[in-house]
């Protein structure tokens, strides 16, 4: 129960709406002239070291979707694909220098307790002024004790700028070489954040041929994920095999139920036969294999998109159309200003 | 253009000389003994030599024109192709130095070769006419490979067949030494392994 009055959030800080609950959270009155008995109060976003640890891990239900039940998949619960969020022995979390500011943790926290440092590091960091708001307790506070209504997340966002993106792109390449499963976990978690239930394979598990399997509007998003960029032609070959497995073993119709998708870091150079072979596949089999650079998923996340299959179908690239620049310009107005890499191989072939 | 196997003791214009050479070398006229010796010898062959041997074998068993690409030639997408007015057959070759067995990857590549040929039409072919994968040995896990071959046919209507070098040499022996004619349609419509 909260009593009046109206606290003012700290300037330049995100905030969320806290609704009345029947539980007494023993809120410190240092920020407030009083407390309100009922109604809403605008509260500055703060990390409360919740017991759910949303920023750190998913629940099993969130990653074990009923897509082709029984299909083996990666059970790794981590939110941060770079293993940058670490759980300490005292049950607190900290963020280390592996952070590449993708924002997954920022969007996971339902009460905006994390932000991206806009200073030099661009690293994610917790708002840790919680001692001023919540009395210290030996028990971890559940987020659900604090928020029992849908919280508006419109205030929980950060602006994207060229410096931030440069850091993200650089570290995407570094981490994809260094961290096991980075590409798969990043892909999975971004799609989850964009509203698409999915599973990704576990490395070394040969029972599940697909790298990625999602479900959007009753269409199966069947994906191969590769950030190394060493052999693009093998991606098309793998996808074709994946399609036959989904078609024969799981009885899914090729053109109406399956959307094949390659999730990559950047496009191959112009001389690669990848573009021609993709067109050959379309002409001979009537199958379009879509190509989605992973940074597009990040841009979608930062712009609060919810994905569906129709948006993904605008990402078709072959020898007759070797660029996604026009597609992105239609989806994100100010892409020229935001992304210093607009025009390079994250968006089209290299010459 | 076929580049003949370079063997000092063999006249390159005499196609019967291939097995004559081996028979005199090992002093045996037995088919399986002879083929086993060639099989062991081929294991350490350079990639080019293996490709040429495969091409020669197809020519010897009755296909009129076989084109083999040179190792390192990245302009040619296919390792070899049997050229025909209507039923050209792309061939994906894996030499023993690359990989010993026909595997899923070679089946995938055979599928891609067929798609490219159907699309770009530099030689005539049909969906039902096979696309081949040839390697030193048959797959270690034949059921997995056969499953994918079956799936490819059911999903795309494309046949993929595969052969090992022993089988190919055996057919060649039947034709060259025992004068048994080989029905080329057994290869043209091949799906999965060839039973000899």
Short mmCIF file of C-alpha atoms in Angstrom, two decimals:
data_model
loop_
_atom_site.label_atom_id
_atom_site.label_comp_id
_atom_site.label_asym_id
_atom_site.label_seq_id
_atom_site.Cartn_x
_atom_site.Cartn_y
_atom_site.Cartn_z
CA UNK A 1 0.00 0.00 0.00
CA UNK A 2 1.46 3.29 -0.99
CA UNK A 3 0.54 6.63 0.38
CA UNK A 4 0.78 9.87 -1.32
CA UNK A 5 2.65 11.84 -2.79
CA UNK A 6 4.03 12.33 -6.21
CA UNK A 7 7.71 11.66 -6.39
CA UNK A 8 9.65 13.04 -9.27
CA UNK A 9 11.95 10.70 -11.14
CA UNK A 10 15.55 11.74 -11.45
CA UNK A 11 16.13 13.78 -14.55
CA UNK A 12 17.28 11.89 -17.68
CA UNK A 13 16.35 8.62 -16.10
CA UNK A 14 13.84 6.15 -17.42
CA UNK A 15 10.86 5.42 -15.26
CA UNK A 16 8.07 2.93 -14.98
CA UNK A 17 4.60 2.96 -13.47
CA UNK A 18 4.18 1.13 -10.20
CA UNK A 19 0.65 0.07 -9.41
CA UNK A 20 -0.86 -0.56 -6.06
CA UNK A 21 -0.37 -4.01 -4.57
CA UNK A 22 -1.73 -5.47 -1.44
CA UNK A 23 1.70 -6.20 -0.15
CA UNK A 24 3.70 -3.87 1.95
CA UNK A 25 7.05 -3.43 0.33
CA UNK A 26 8.38 -1.26 3.09
CA UNK A 27 9.39 1.48 0.72
CA UNK A 28 11.77 3.96 2.09
CA UNK A 29 10.33 7.41 2.30
CA UNK A 30 13.55 9.18 1.50
CA UNK A 31 12.50 9.88 -2.08
CA UNK A 32 8.95 10.67 -1.21
CA UNK A 33 7.24 13.22 0.89
CA UNK A 34 4.76 10.52 1.74
CA UNK A 35 3.31 7.43 0.17
CA UNK A 36 0.02 6.91 -1.60
CA UNK A 37 -2.67 4.55 -0.37
CA UNK A 38 -3.75 3.46 -3.82
CA UNK A 39 -3.28 4.40 -7.44
CA UNK A 40 -0.17 4.75 -9.48
CA UNK A 41 3.15 6.26 -8.79
CA UNK A 42 5.89 6.97 -11.23
CA UNK A 43 9.05 5.34 -9.99
CA UNK A 44 12.56 5.74 -11.29
CA UNK A 45 13.86 2.61 -12.93
CA UNK A 46 16.09 0.78 -10.53
CA UNK A 47 17.57 -2.67 -10.22
CA UNK A 48 16.01 -4.37 -7.25
CA UNK A 49 18.14 -7.50 -7.50
CA UNK A 50 14.98 -9.49 -8.08
CA UNK A 51 14.78 -13.21 -7.50
CA UNK A 52 13.68 -13.89 -11.09
CA UNK A 53 16.92 -12.45 -12.52
CA UNK A 54 15.20 -11.75 -15.85
CA UNK A 55 18.27 -10.02 -17.27
CA UNK A 56 20.43 -13.04 -16.52
CA UNK A 57 18.39 -16.04 -17.53
CA UNK A 58 15.21 -17.23 -19.20
CA UNK A 59 12.84 -19.67 -17.61
CA UNK A 60 12.63 -23.09 -19.22
CA UNK A 61 9.17 -22.28 -20.55
CA UNK A 62 10.53 -19.30 -22.42
CA UNK A 63 13.00 -21.35 -24.47
CA UNK A 64 11.32 -24.74 -24.63
CA UNK A 65 8.51 -24.01 -27.02
CA UNK A 66 6.11 -26.49 -28.43
CA UNK A 67 7.59 -26.28 -31.90
CA UNK A 68 7.91 -29.79 -33.25
CA UNK A 69 7.71 -31.37 -29.84
CA UNK A 70 10.58 -33.62 -28.93
CA UNK A 71 13.08 -31.82 -31.13
CA UNK A 72 16.36 -31.61 -29.23
CA UNK A 73 17.55 -28.06 -28.71
CA UNK A 74 19.90 -25.82 -26.81
CA UNK A 75 18.79 -25.59 -23.17
CA UNK A 76 21.18 -22.83 -22.26
CA UNK A 77 19.10 -20.34 -20.27
CA UNK A 78 21.47 -17.41 -20.55
CA UNK A 79 20.18 -14.09 -21.79
CA UNK A 80 23.58 -12.61 -22.51
CA UNK A 81 25.11 -14.42 -25.48
CA UNK A 82 28.51 -12.98 -24.54
CA UNK A 83 28.40 -14.31 -20.95
CA UNK A 84 28.85 -10.75 -19.75
CA UNK A 85 26.35 -11.00 -16.88
CA UNK A 86 27.76 -12.94 -13.99
CA UNK A 87 25.94 -14.23 -10.88
CA UNK A 88 28.01 -13.67 -7.76
CA UNK A 89 28.00 -15.88 -4.70
CA UNK A 90 25.92 -13.36 -2.80
CA UNK A 91 23.23 -13.65 -5.48
CA UNK A 92 23.95 -10.25 -6.98
CA UNK A 93 24.70 -9.71 -10.62
CA UNK A 94 27.44 -7.79 -12.32
CA UNK A 95 28.24 -6.99 -15.93
CA UNK A 96 31.78 -7.52 -17.22
CA UNK A 97 33.74 -6.25 -20.20
CA UNK A 98 32.40 -8.95 -22.52
CA UNK A 99 29.31 -6.77 -22.85
CA UNK A 100 28.86 -5.62 -26.43
CA UNK A 101 25.79 -3.50 -25.65
CA UNK A 102 23.28 -5.48 -27.65
CA UNK A 103 20.56 -4.41 -25.22
CA UNK A 104 19.04 -7.84 -24.69
CA UNK A 105 19.30 -7.48 -20.91
CA UNK A 106 17.95 -3.94 -21.07
CA UNK A 107 14.81 -5.13 -22.81
CA UNK A 108 14.48 -8.18 -20.58
CA UNK A 109 14.23 -6.23 -17.36
CA UNK A 110 10.53 -5.45 -16.82
CA UNK A 111 11.28 -2.47 -14.63
CA UNK A 112 14.08 -0.85 -16.59
CA UNK A 113 16.79 -1.62 -14.06
CA UNK A 114 19.58 -1.67 -16.69
CA UNK A 115 20.78 0.95 -19.09
CA UNK A 116 23.50 1.36 -21.68
CA UNK A 117 26.24 3.66 -20.48
CA UNK A 118 26.29 6.60 -22.88
CA UNK A 119 29.79 7.52 -21.89
CA UNK A 120 32.95 5.91 -23.16
CA UNK A 121 32.25 2.27 -22.56
CA UNK A 122 28.74 1.82 -24.02
CA UNK A 123 28.54 -1.12 -21.67
CA UNK A 124 25.30 -2.14 -20.00
CA UNK A 125 25.11 -1.24 -16.33
CA UNK A 126 22.59 -1.60 -13.55
CA UNK A 127 20.81 1.31 -11.99
CA UNK A 128 21.97 0.54 -8.46
CA UNK A 129 20.41 3.26 -6.40
CA UNK A 130 17.97 0.75 -4.97
CA UNK A 131 18.89 1.42 -1.36
CA UNK A 132 17.12 4.73 -1.60
CA UNK A 133 13.89 3.20 -2.70
CA UNK A 134 13.55 -0.23 -1.17
CA UNK A 135 14.47 -1.12 2.36
CA UNK A 136 17.17 -3.68 2.59
CA UNK A 137 15.94 -7.13 3.13
CA UNK A 138 17.46 -10.54 3.57
CA UNK A 139 14.97 -11.88 1.09
CA UNK A 140 15.30 -11.25 -2.59
CA UNK A 141 12.43 -9.17 -3.88
CA UNK A 142 10.32 -10.67 -6.59
CA UNK A 143 9.61 -8.45 -9.53
CA UNK A 144 6.04 -9.59 -9.30
CA UNK A 145 5.82 -8.17 -5.82
CA UNK A 146 6.72 -4.82 -7.26
CA UNK A 147 4.85 -4.82 -10.50
CA UNK A 148 1.55 -6.65 -10.81
CA UNK A 149 0.23 -4.89 -13.84
CA UNK A 150 1.58 -4.62 -17.34
CA UNK A 151 4.28 -2.06 -17.20
CA UNK A 152 4.65 0.34 -20.05
CA UNK A 153 8.06 -0.20 -21.58
CA UNK A 154 7.88 2.77 -23.91
CA UNK A 155 10.09 4.72 -21.58
CA UNK A 156 12.61 1.92 -21.41
CA UNK A 157 14.74 2.48 -24.44
CA UNK A 158 17.97 3.98 -25.46
CA UNK A 159 18.92 5.98 -28.46
CA UNK A 160 21.19 4.44 -31.03
CA UNK A 161 24.14 6.36 -32.36
CA UNK A 162 27.03 5.58 -34.73
CA UNK A 163 29.58 5.14 -31.94
CA UNK A 164 27.39 2.60 -30.21
CA UNK A 165 26.81 0.68 -33.43
CA UNK A 166 30.50 0.66 -34.30
CA UNK A 167 31.23 -0.98 -30.98
CA UNK A 168 28.46 -3.51 -31.44
CA UNK A 169 29.61 -4.51 -34.92
CA UNK A 170 33.23 -4.82 -33.91
CA UNK A 171 32.43 -7.02 -30.92
CA UNK A 172 29.93 -9.16 -32.88
CA UNK A 173 32.82 -10.34 -35.01
CA UNK A 174 35.16 -10.82 -32.07
CA UNK A 175 32.69 -12.75 -29.94
CA UNK A 176 31.50 -14.98 -32.75
CA UNK A 177 35.02 -16.34 -32.99
CA UNK A 178 35.69 -16.57 -29.28
CA UNK A 179 32.50 -17.60 -27.49
CA UNK A 180 30.89 -20.98 -28.02
CA UNK A 181 27.30 -20.83 -29.24
CA UNK A 182 27.44 -17.04 -29.37
CA UNK A 183 25.84 -16.94 -32.81
CA UNK A 184 23.06 -19.37 -31.91
CA UNK A 185 22.24 -17.87 -28.52
CA UNK A 186 22.26 -14.31 -29.85
CA UNK A 187 19.95 -15.31 -32.68
CA UNK A 188 17.59 -17.19 -30.38
CA UNK A 189 17.38 -14.44 -27.82
CA UNK A 190 16.86 -11.66 -30.35
CA UNK A 191 13.99 -13.55 -31.96
CA UNK A 192 12.45 -14.18 -28.53
CA UNK A 193 12.65 -10.47 -27.80
CA UNK A 194 11.01 -9.74 -31.17
CA UNK A 195 8.09 -11.98 -30.34
CA UNK A 196 9.04 -15.14 -32.21
CA UNK A 197 9.11 -18.42 -30.31
CA UNK A 198 12.06 -20.48 -31.44
CA UNK A 199 14.64 -23.12 -30.66
CA UNK A 200 18.27 -23.35 -31.63
CA UNK A 201 20.45 -26.41 -31.80
CA UNK A 202 23.13 -27.35 -29.33
CA UNK A 203 26.61 -27.58 -30.83
CA UNK A 204 27.62 -31.17 -31.29
CA UNK A 205 24.07 -32.44 -31.32
CA UNK A 206 23.62 -34.16 -34.65
CA UNK A 207 20.06 -35.27 -34.02
CA UNK A 208 18.79 -31.82 -34.75
CA UNK A 209 19.92 -30.76 -38.17
CA UNK A 210 18.51 -27.25 -38.06
CA UNK A 211 20.45 -24.43 -36.43
CA UNK A 212 17.25 -22.47 -35.84
CA UNK A 213 13.55 -23.22 -35.91
CA UNK A 214 10.98 -20.54 -35.17
CA UNK A 215 7.25 -20.18 -35.54
CA UNK A 216 5.56 -17.03 -36.82
CA UNK A 217 1.95 -16.88 -38.01
CA UNK A 218 1.85 -20.68 -38.45
CA UNK A 219 4.96 -20.55 -40.64
CA UNK A 220 8.10 -22.43 -39.67
CA UNK A 221 11.16 -20.23 -39.83
CA UNK A 222 13.87 -22.70 -40.71
CA UNK A 223 17.29 -21.23 -40.27
CA UNK A 224 20.99 -21.80 -40.62
CA UNK A 225 23.16 -19.45 -38.58
CA UNK A 226 26.70 -18.56 -39.58
CA UNK A 227 28.72 -15.56 -38.50
CA UNK A 228 32.04 -16.84 -39.77
CA UNK A 229 31.31 -16.09 -43.40
CA UNK A 230 33.72 -18.69 -44.70
CA UNK A 231 31.45 -20.79 -46.90
CA UNK A 232 28.17 -19.25 -47.93
CA UNK A 233 27.38 -21.90 -50.49
CA UNK A 234 27.32 -24.57 -47.82
CA UNK A 235 24.59 -22.59 -46.03
CA UNK A 236 22.25 -22.91 -49.00
CA UNK A 237 23.04 -26.60 -49.25
CA UNK A 238 22.32 -27.15 -45.57
CA UNK A 239 19.04 -25.26 -45.79
CA UNK A 240 17.87 -27.41 -48.70
CA UNK A 241 18.56 -30.54 -46.69
CA UNK A 242 16.79 -29.01 -43.66
CA UNK A 243 13.76 -28.33 -45.87
CA UNK A 244 13.58 -31.95 -46.97
CA UNK A 245 13.74 -33.11 -43.35
CA UNK A 246 10.96 -30.74 -42.26
CA UNK A 247 8.94 -31.76 -45.30
CA UNK A 248 9.36 -35.50 -45.00
CA UNK A 249 9.82 -36.17 -41.32
CA UNK A 250 7.42 -33.56 -39.97
CA UNK A 251 5.05 -33.33 -42.91
CA UNK A 252 5.34 -29.58 -43.44
CA UNK A 253 4.46 -28.14 -46.84
CA UNK A 254 7.45 -26.53 -48.46
CA UNK A 255 6.06 -23.31 -49.86
CA UNK A 256 3.13 -22.62 -47.60
CA UNK A 257 4.53 -23.66 -44.23
CA UNK A 258 8.31 -23.22 -44.40
CA UNK A 259 10.28 -19.98 -44.57
CA UNK A 260 13.97 -20.76 -45.06
CA UNK A 261 16.29 -18.20 -43.56
CA UNK A 262 20.04 -17.67 -43.43
CA UNK A 263 21.20 -15.58 -40.47
CA UNK A 264 24.61 -14.12 -41.18
CA UNK A 265 26.98 -11.40 -40.08
CA UNK A 266 27.69 -9.79 -43.43
CA UNK A 267 27.17 -10.48 -47.11
CA UNK A 268 29.74 -12.25 -49.27
CA UNK A 269 31.57 -10.38 -51.98
CA UNK A 270 30.12 -9.86 -55.43
CA UNK A 271 32.15 -12.65 -57.00
CA UNK A 272 30.68 -15.28 -54.72
CA UNK A 273 28.42 -17.72 -56.51
CA UNK A 274 26.09 -17.51 -53.53
CA UNK A 275 23.90 -14.91 -55.23
CA UNK A 276 23.55 -16.91 -58.45
CA UNK A 277 22.92 -20.22 -56.70
CA UNK A 278 20.21 -18.61 -54.56
CA UNK A 279 18.49 -17.56 -57.78
CA UNK A 280 19.03 -21.02 -59.31
CA UNK A 281 17.25 -22.53 -56.31
CA UNK A 282 14.35 -20.11 -56.72
CA UNK A 283 14.07 -20.77 -60.45
CA UNK A 284 14.36 -24.56 -60.29
CA UNK A 285 12.69 -25.45 -57.00
CA UNK A 286 10.48 -22.39 -56.52
CA UNK A 287 12.04 -21.88 -53.09
CA UNK A 288 13.21 -18.47 -51.88
CA UNK A 289 15.94 -18.60 -49.28
CA UNK A 290 15.92 -15.36 -47.30
CA UNK A 291 19.08 -13.75 -45.96
CA UNK A 292 19.05 -11.77 -42.74
CA UNK A 293 22.15 -10.14 -41.27
CA UNK A 294 21.97 -10.42 -37.48
CA UNK A 295 22.48 -6.70 -36.86
CA UNK A 296 19.07 -6.13 -38.47
CA UNK A 297 17.53 -8.04 -35.57
CA UNK A 298 19.36 -5.70 -33.21
CA UNK A 299 18.02 -2.66 -35.08
CA UNK A 300 14.53 -4.12 -34.88
CA UNK A 301 14.91 -4.65 -31.15
CA UNK A 302 16.11 -1.11 -30.57
CA UNK A 303 13.18 0.21 -32.60
CA UNK A 304 10.62 -1.87 -30.68
CA UNK A 305 9.57 -3.94 -33.68
CA UNK A 306 7.58 -7.08 -33.45
CA UNK A 307 8.59 -9.41 -36.26
CA UNK A 308 6.40 -11.49 -38.45
CA UNK A 309 6.94 -13.60 -41.55
CA UNK A 310 5.88 -10.82 -43.93
CA UNK A 311 8.72 -8.59 -42.76
CA UNK A 312 11.20 -11.44 -43.08
CA UNK A 313 10.02 -12.06 -46.64
CA UNK A 314 11.34 -8.67 -47.69
CA UNK A 315 14.88 -9.93 -47.06
CA UNK A 316 15.38 -11.86 -50.28
CA UNK A 317 18.75 -11.41 -51.97
CA UNK A 318 20.03 -12.99 -55.18
CA UNK A 319 22.02 -12.06 -58.28
CA UNK A 320 19.24 -9.71 -59.44
CA UNK A 321 19.02 -7.94 -56.08
CA UNK A 322 22.17 -8.05 -54.01
CA UNK A 323 21.30 -5.55 -51.32
CA UNK A 324 18.86 -5.02 -48.44
CA UNK A 325 19.42 -1.26 -48.31
CA UNK A 326 16.06 -0.35 -49.84
CA UNK A 327 14.27 -2.77 -47.52
CA UNK A 328 15.85 -1.23 -44.45
CA UNK A 329 15.21 2.35 -45.60
CA UNK A 330 11.51 1.51 -45.76
CA UNK A 331 11.50 0.00 -42.29
CA UNK A 332 13.77 2.41 -40.43
CA UNK A 333 13.52 6.06 -41.46
CA UNK A 334 16.71 7.49 -40.17
CA UNK A 335 19.01 4.56 -40.87
CA UNK A 336 21.51 6.80 -42.71
CA UNK A 337 22.01 8.89 -39.62
CA UNK A 338 22.15 6.02 -37.18
CA UNK A 339 24.33 3.47 -38.87
CA UNK A 340 27.83 4.42 -40.03
CA UNK A 341 28.05 1.06 -41.75
CA UNK A 342 25.03 1.60 -43.95
CA UNK A 343 26.17 0.64 -47.42
CA UNK A 344 28.88 -1.81 -46.42
CA UNK A 345 28.73 -5.59 -46.41
CA UNK A 346 26.29 -5.67 -43.51
CA UNK A 347 23.74 -4.46 -46.04
CA UNK A 348 24.96 -5.63 -49.43
CA UNK A 349 27.70 -7.38 -51.37
CA UNK A 350 31.25 -6.22 -51.16
CA UNK A 351 32.77 -5.26 -54.49
CA UNK B 1 38.15 -33.14 -72.52
CA UNK B 2 39.39 -36.26 -70.81
CA UNK B 3 42.90 -36.12 -69.54
CA UNK B 4 44.08 -39.70 -69.58
CA UNK B 5 45.65 -41.33 -66.57
CA UNK B 6 49.38 -40.75 -66.89
CA UNK B 7 51.01 -44.16 -66.62
CA UNK B 8 54.38 -44.82 -68.22
CA UNK B 9 53.63 -48.43 -68.95
CA UNK B 10 50.29 -47.91 -70.54
CA UNK B 11 49.52 -46.75 -73.99
CA UNK B 12 47.10 -43.93 -73.55
CA UNK B 13 45.30 -44.73 -76.75
CA UNK B 14 44.56 -48.33 -75.86
CA UNK B 15 41.69 -48.50 -73.45
CA UNK B 16 42.21 -52.20 -72.79
CA UNK B 17 45.68 -51.47 -71.44
CA UNK B 18 44.48 -50.22 -68.11
CA UNK B 19 43.64 -53.67 -66.69
CA UNK B 20 46.39 -55.37 -68.75
CA UNK B 21 48.91 -53.24 -66.92
CA UNK B 22 47.61 -54.20 -63.51
CA UNK B 23 47.21 -57.86 -64.37
CA UNK B 24 50.79 -58.11 -65.46
CA UNK B 25 52.00 -56.04 -62.52
CA UNK B 26 50.40 -58.24 -59.89
CA UNK B 27 50.62 -61.36 -61.98
CA UNK B 28 46.99 -62.21 -61.54
CA UNK B 29 44.02 -62.23 -63.84
CA UNK B 30 41.53 -62.41 -61.02
CA UNK B 31 39.04 -59.54 -61.11
CA UNK B 32 38.70 -58.90 -57.38
CA UNK B 33 42.44 -59.27 -56.74
CA UNK B 34 43.18 -56.81 -59.50
CA UNK B 35 40.58 -54.29 -58.44
CA UNK B 36 41.71 -54.46 -54.81
CA UNK B 37 45.24 -53.63 -55.86
CA UNK B 38 44.07 -50.65 -57.86
CA UNK B 39 41.88 -49.60 -54.92
CA UNK B 40 44.91 -49.58 -52.61
CA UNK B 41 47.06 -47.78 -55.12
CA UNK B 42 44.46 -45.08 -55.73
CA UNK B 43 44.27 -44.18 -52.04
CA UNK B 44 47.31 -41.98 -52.26
CA UNK B 45 46.64 -40.52 -55.67
CA UNK B 46 46.68 -36.80 -56.20
CA UNK B 47 43.29 -35.16 -56.54
CA UNK B 48 43.74 -34.57 -60.28
CA UNK B 49 44.64 -38.21 -60.92
CA UNK B 50 41.61 -39.48 -59.03
CA UNK B 51 39.29 -37.15 -60.91
CA UNK B 52 40.77 -38.31 -64.21
CA UNK B 53 40.44 -41.96 -63.25
CA UNK B 54 36.76 -41.45 -62.46
CA UNK B 55 36.21 -39.67 -65.74
CA UNK B 56 38.00 -42.42 -67.67
CA UNK B 57 35.91 -45.08 -66.00
CA UNK B 58 32.66 -43.43 -67.06
CA UNK B 59 33.95 -43.08 -70.58
CA UNK B 60 35.08 -46.69 -70.68
CA UNK B 61 31.73 -48.07 -69.62
CA UNK B 62 29.98 -46.36 -72.48
CA UNK B 63 29.33 -42.68 -71.90
CA UNK B 64 30.52 -40.88 -75.01
CA UNK B 65 31.72 -37.61 -73.58
CA UNK B 66 32.96 -36.91 -70.09
CA UNK B 67 34.47 -33.63 -69.05
CA UNK B 68 36.65 -33.45 -65.96
CA UNK B 69 37.68 -30.23 -64.33
CA UNK B 70 41.19 -29.62 -63.08
CA UNK B 71 41.87 -29.29 -59.39
CA UNK B 72 42.01 -25.63 -58.47
CA UNK B 73 39.81 -24.57 -61.33
CA UNK B 74 37.19 -22.62 -59.47
CA UNK B 75 35.44 -21.44 -62.63
CA UNK B 76 33.88 -24.84 -63.10
CA UNK B 77 31.25 -25.53 -60.50
CA UNK B 78 31.20 -29.24 -61.23
CA UNK B 79 34.04 -31.65 -60.74
CA UNK B 80 33.00 -33.58 -63.82
CA UNK B 81 30.03 -33.93 -66.10
CA UNK B 82 28.79 -36.64 -68.43
CA UNK B 83 27.63 -34.70 -71.45
CA UNK B 84 24.64 -35.97 -73.35
CA UNK B 85 22.15 -34.46 -75.78
CA UNK B 86 19.33 -35.00 -73.30
CA UNK B 87 20.61 -36.59 -70.10
CA UNK B 88 23.73 -34.86 -68.92
CA UNK B 89 24.88 -35.96 -65.49
CA UNK B 90 26.86 -33.72 -63.12
CA UNK B 91 29.38 -35.57 -60.97
CA UNK B 92 30.62 -34.53 -57.55
CA UNK B 93 33.95 -36.27 -56.92
CA UNK B 94 35.69 -36.62 -53.60
CA UNK B 95 39.23 -37.95 -53.86
CA UNK B 96 40.52 -40.04 -50.93
CA UNK B 97 42.80 -37.16 -49.98
CA UNK B 98 39.76 -34.91 -49.50
CA UNK B 99 37.40 -37.34 -47.81
CA UNK B 100 37.27 -41.14 -48.04
CA UNK B 101 33.57 -41.75 -47.99
CA UNK B 102 30.49 -40.55 -49.79
CA UNK B 103 28.82 -38.45 -47.11
CA UNK B 104 25.93 -36.06 -46.57
CA UNK B 105 28.00 -33.13 -47.81
CA UNK B 106 28.69 -34.80 -51.13
CA UNK B 107 24.97 -35.56 -51.51
CA UNK B 108 24.18 -31.90 -50.81
CA UNK B 109 26.71 -30.82 -53.41
CA UNK B 110 25.35 -33.28 -55.94
CA UNK B 111 21.92 -31.75 -55.40
CA UNK B 112 23.28 -28.25 -55.89
CA UNK B 113 25.10 -29.31 -59.06
CA UNK B 114 21.82 -30.59 -60.49
CA UNK B 115 19.95 -27.41 -59.56
CA UNK B 116 22.63 -25.28 -61.22
CA UNK B 117 22.58 -27.43 -64.37
CA UNK B 118 18.77 -27.28 -64.59
CA UNK B 119 18.83 -23.53 -64.08
CA UNK B 120 21.72 -22.44 -66.24
CA UNK B 121 21.14 -25.04 -68.94
CA UNK B 122 24.69 -25.24 -70.25
CA UNK B 123 23.92 -28.90 -71.00
CA UNK B 124 20.57 -30.61 -71.31
CA UNK B 125 19.29 -32.69 -68.47
CA UNK B 126 16.07 -33.63 -66.71
CA UNK B 127 14.90 -33.72 -63.11
CA UNK B 128 14.75 -37.53 -63.16
CA UNK B 129 18.20 -37.97 -64.64
CA UNK B 130 20.58 -38.50 -61.77
CA UNK B 131 23.21 -36.28 -60.23
CA UNK B 132 26.17 -38.30 -59.01
CA UNK B 133 28.46 -38.28 -56.01
CA UNK B 134 31.57 -40.44 -56.43
CA UNK B 135 34.11 -41.12 -53.70
CA UNK B 136 36.69 -43.65 -52.67
CA UNK B 137 34.31 -45.60 -50.45
CA UNK B 138 30.62 -45.94 -49.85
CA UNK B 139 29.09 -44.03 -46.90
CA UNK B 140 29.93 -45.15 -43.39
CA UNK B 141 26.33 -44.65 -42.38
CA UNK B 142 24.42 -45.71 -45.45
CA UNK B 143 21.02 -45.38 -43.86
CA UNK B 144 21.56 -41.69 -43.11
CA UNK B 145 22.72 -40.98 -46.67
CA UNK B 146 19.96 -43.09 -48.20
CA UNK B 147 17.40 -41.31 -46.07
CA UNK B 148 18.48 -37.91 -47.34
CA UNK B 149 18.56 -39.18 -50.93
CA UNK B 150 14.99 -40.38 -50.45
CA UNK B 151 13.92 -37.08 -48.89
CA UNK B 152 15.46 -35.09 -51.75
CA UNK B 153 13.54 -37.11 -54.29
CA UNK B 154 10.23 -36.81 -52.46
CA UNK B 155 10.60 -33.08 -51.81
CA UNK B 156 12.18 -31.90 -55.07
CA UNK B 157 11.76 -34.73 -57.58
CA UNK B 158 15.53 -34.86 -58.10
CA UNK B 159 17.51 -38.11 -58.17
CA UNK B 160 20.89 -38.29 -56.50
CA UNK B 161 23.00 -41.39 -56.89
CA UNK B 162 26.34 -42.36 -55.44
CA UNK B 163 29.21 -44.70 -56.32
CA UNK B 164 32.50 -45.75 -54.88
CA UNK B 165 35.61 -46.32 -56.94
CA UNK B 166 35.52 -50.09 -56.50
CA UNK B 167 32.04 -50.32 -57.97
CA UNK B 168 33.08 -48.13 -60.87
CA UNK B 169 36.18 -50.23 -61.52
CA UNK B 170 34.10 -53.39 -61.32
CA UNK B 171 31.73 -52.17 -64.01
CA UNK B 172 34.69 -51.10 -66.11
CA UNK B 173 36.21 -54.59 -65.79
CA UNK B 174 32.91 -56.18 -66.84
CA UNK B 175 32.84 -54.01 -69.96
CA UNK B 176 36.51 -53.99 -70.95
CA UNK B 177 37.67 -57.44 -69.89
CA UNK B 178 34.57 -59.62 -69.86
CA UNK B 179 32.81 -57.73 -72.69
CA UNK B 180 29.59 -57.50 -70.75
CA UNK B 181 27.59 -54.55 -71.95
CA UNK B 182 26.50 -52.16 -69.24
CA UNK B 183 23.08 -50.56 -69.35
CA UNK B 184 23.81 -46.87 -69.00
CA UNK B 185 20.25 -46.25 -67.86
CA UNK B 186 21.18 -47.92 -64.59
CA UNK B 187 23.31 -44.88 -63.92
CA UNK B 188 21.15 -42.32 -65.70
CA UNK B 189 18.24 -43.02 -63.33
CA UNK B 190 20.30 -43.91 -60.26
CA UNK B 191 18.88 -43.03 -56.87
CA UNK B 192 21.08 -43.99 -53.95
CA UNK B 193 23.67 -46.72 -54.30
CA UNK B 194 24.23 -48.81 -57.44
CA UNK B 195 23.79 -52.52 -56.98
CA UNK B 196 26.34 -54.38 -59.09
#
